[in-house]
CSV table of C-alpha atoms and ligand atoms in Angstrom, one decimal:
chain,number,residue,atom,x,y,z
A,30,UNK,CA,9.5,125.7,178.1
A,31,UNK,CA,8.5,123.5,175.2
A,32,UNK,CA,6.2,120.5,174.4
A,33,UNK,CA,8.1,117.0,174.0
A,34,UNK,CA,7.9,113.9,172.2
A,35,UNK,CA,8.2,110.7,174.2
A,36,UNK,CA,9.0,107.1,173.2
A,37,UNK,CA,5.5,106.2,171.8
A,38,UNK,CA,6.6,108.1,168.7
A,39,UNK,CA,9.2,105.6,167.9
A,40,UNK,CA,8.3,103.9,164.6
A,41,UNK,CA,5.0,105.6,164.6
A,42,UNK,CA,5.9,108.9,162.7
A,43,UNK,CA,2.4,109.6,162.4
A,44,UNK,CA,2.9,113.3,161.3
A,45,UNK,CA,-0.4,114.8,162.3
A,46,UNK,CA,1.5,117.1,164.7
A,47,UNK,CA,3.5,118.4,161.9
A,48,UNK,CA,0.8,119.6,159.8
A,49,UNK,CA,-0.9,121.8,162.7
A,50,UNK,CA,2.5,123.2,164.3
A,51,UNK,CA,2.3,127.0,163.2
A,52,UNK,CA,6.0,127.2,163.7
A,53,UNK,CA,7.0,124.1,162.0
A,54,UNK,CA,9.0,123.2,164.8
A,55,UNK,CA,8.6,119.3,164.8
A,56,UNK,CA,11.5,117.5,163.0
A,57,UNK,CA,11.7,114.2,161.8
A,58,UNK,CA,14.6,112.0,162.9
A,59,UNK,CA,15.1,108.2,161.5
A,60,UNK,CA,12.3,106.6,163.7
A,61,UNK,CA,11.0,109.6,166.0
A,62,UNK,CA,10.2,113.1,165.7
A,63,UNK,CA,11.5,115.7,167.9
A,64,UNK,CA,10.3,119.2,169.0
A,65,UNK,CA,12.7,121.9,169.0
A,66,UNK,CA,12.5,123.6,172.5
A,67,UNK,CA,13.8,127.1,171.3
A,68,UNK,CA,11.4,127.1,168.6
A,69,UNK,CA,8.2,125.8,170.1
A,70,UNK,CA,5.9,128.5,171.4
A,71,UNK,CA,3.7,126.2,173.4
A,72,UNK,CA,0.5,126.8,171.8
A,73,UNK,CA,-0.4,123.2,172.5
A,74,UNK,CA,-1.8,122.5,169.0
A,75,UNK,CA,-0.1,119.5,168.4
A,76,UNK,CA,-1.0,117.8,171.5
A,77,UNK,CA,-4.7,116.5,170.4
A,78,UNK,CA,-3.5,115.4,167.3
A,79,UNK,CA,-1.1,112.6,168.2
A,80,UNK,CA,-3.1,109.2,167.7
A,81,UNK,CA,-0.3,107.5,170.2
A,82,UNK,CA,-0.2,110.4,172.8
A,83,UNK,CA,3.3,110.7,172.4
A,84,UNK,CA,3.3,114.6,172.9
A,85,UNK,CA,3.6,115.9,176.6
A,86,UNK,CA,3.2,119.3,177.7
A,87,UNK,CA,5.8,120.6,180.1
A,88,UNK,CA,3.4,121.6,182.5
A,89,UNK,CA,2.1,118.2,183.0
A,90,UNK,CA,5.5,117.0,184.0
A,91,UNK,CA,6.8,115.0,181.0
A,92,UNK,CA,9.8,112.7,181.7
A,93,UNK,CA,12.8,114.8,182.0
A,94,UNK,CA,14.5,112.0,179.9
A,95,UNK,CA,12.6,113.2,176.9
A,96,UNK,CA,12.8,116.6,177.7
A,97,UNK,CA,16.6,116.1,177.6
A,98,UNK,CA,16.6,114.2,174.6
A,99,UNK,CA,14.3,116.3,172.6
A,100,UNK,CA,16.9,119.2,173.4
A,101,UNK,CA,19.7,116.9,172.5
A,102,UNK,CA,18.6,116.3,169.0
A,103,UNK,CA,19.2,119.9,168.3
A,104,UNK,CA,22.1,121.0,170.9
A,105,UNK,CA,24.4,118.1,170.3
A,106,UNK,CA,26.1,116.7,167.1
A,107,UNK,CA,24.2,113.7,166.3
A,108,UNK,CA,26.1,110.5,164.9
A,109,UNK,CA,27.5,110.9,161.4
A,110,UNK,CA,27.2,114.7,161.9
A,111,UNK,CA,29.9,117.4,162.4
A,112,UNK,CA,27.9,119.9,164.2
A,113,UNK,CA,24.5,120.1,166.1
A,114,UNK,CA,21.3,121.0,164.2
A,115,UNK,CA,20.6,124.2,166.2
A,116,UNK,CA,17.4,126.0,165.3
A,117,UNK,CA,17.1,125.9,161.6
A,118,UNK,CA,13.7,127.9,161.5
A,119,UNK,CA,11.5,125.2,160.4
A,120,UNK,CA,11.3,121.3,159.5
A,121,UNK,CA,10.1,122.1,155.9
A,122,UNK,CA,13.5,123.6,155.2
A,123,UNK,CA,15.5,120.6,156.4
A,124,UNK,CA,13.4,117.8,155.5
A,125,UNK,CA,14.1,114.5,157.0
A,126,UNK,CA,17.2,114.8,159.4
A,127,UNK,CA,17.4,110.6,159.0
A,128,UNK,CA,19.3,110.1,162.4
A,129,UNK,CA,18.0,109.7,165.9
A,130,UNK,CA,19.7,110.5,169.4
A,131,UNK,CA,21.7,107.9,170.6
A,132,UNK,CA,19.1,107.2,173.3
A,133,UNK,CA,16.5,106.4,170.7
A,134,UNK,CA,19.1,104.7,168.7
A,135,UNK,CA,19.7,102.3,171.5
A,136,UNK,CA,16.0,102.0,172.3
A,137,UNK,CA,15.5,100.5,169.1
A,138,UNK,CA,18.3,97.9,169.8
A,139,UNK,CA,16.3,96.5,172.7
B,205,F3S,FE1,4.3,123.3,167.6
B,205,F3S,FE2,2.9,124.6,169.3
B,205,F3S,FE3,3.4,121.6,169.6
B,205,F3S,S1,4.5,125.2,168.6
B,205,F3S,S2,5.5,121.9,168.7
B,205,F3S,S3,2.4,122.8,167.9
B,205,F3S,S4,3.1,123.2,171.2
């Protein structure tokens, strides 16, 4: 089970988490970051770095909505994309993805 990023990251995009992640598994959407559940090694390094407490450890019972949404960023074809992102092996290589999940996009419309 991986760590997850919740709604507090939306429009924050601080990025301190990205700097400390040893496997570079925190990817940038349009207005929020997402943790790849297949690449995260559950080290916990990102947790204390977030200035807005947007990261939840699965052991602490994060909202299942955000567990599913972090996974969906990688396992479903995002709006405007033909295929799922999958597990690219690091956010440095992909750069900013530039699109959010439908849930986050709708969150921004509220
Ligand atoms: Fe990365 Fe460890 Fe967090 S692998 S996403 S810094 S729990």
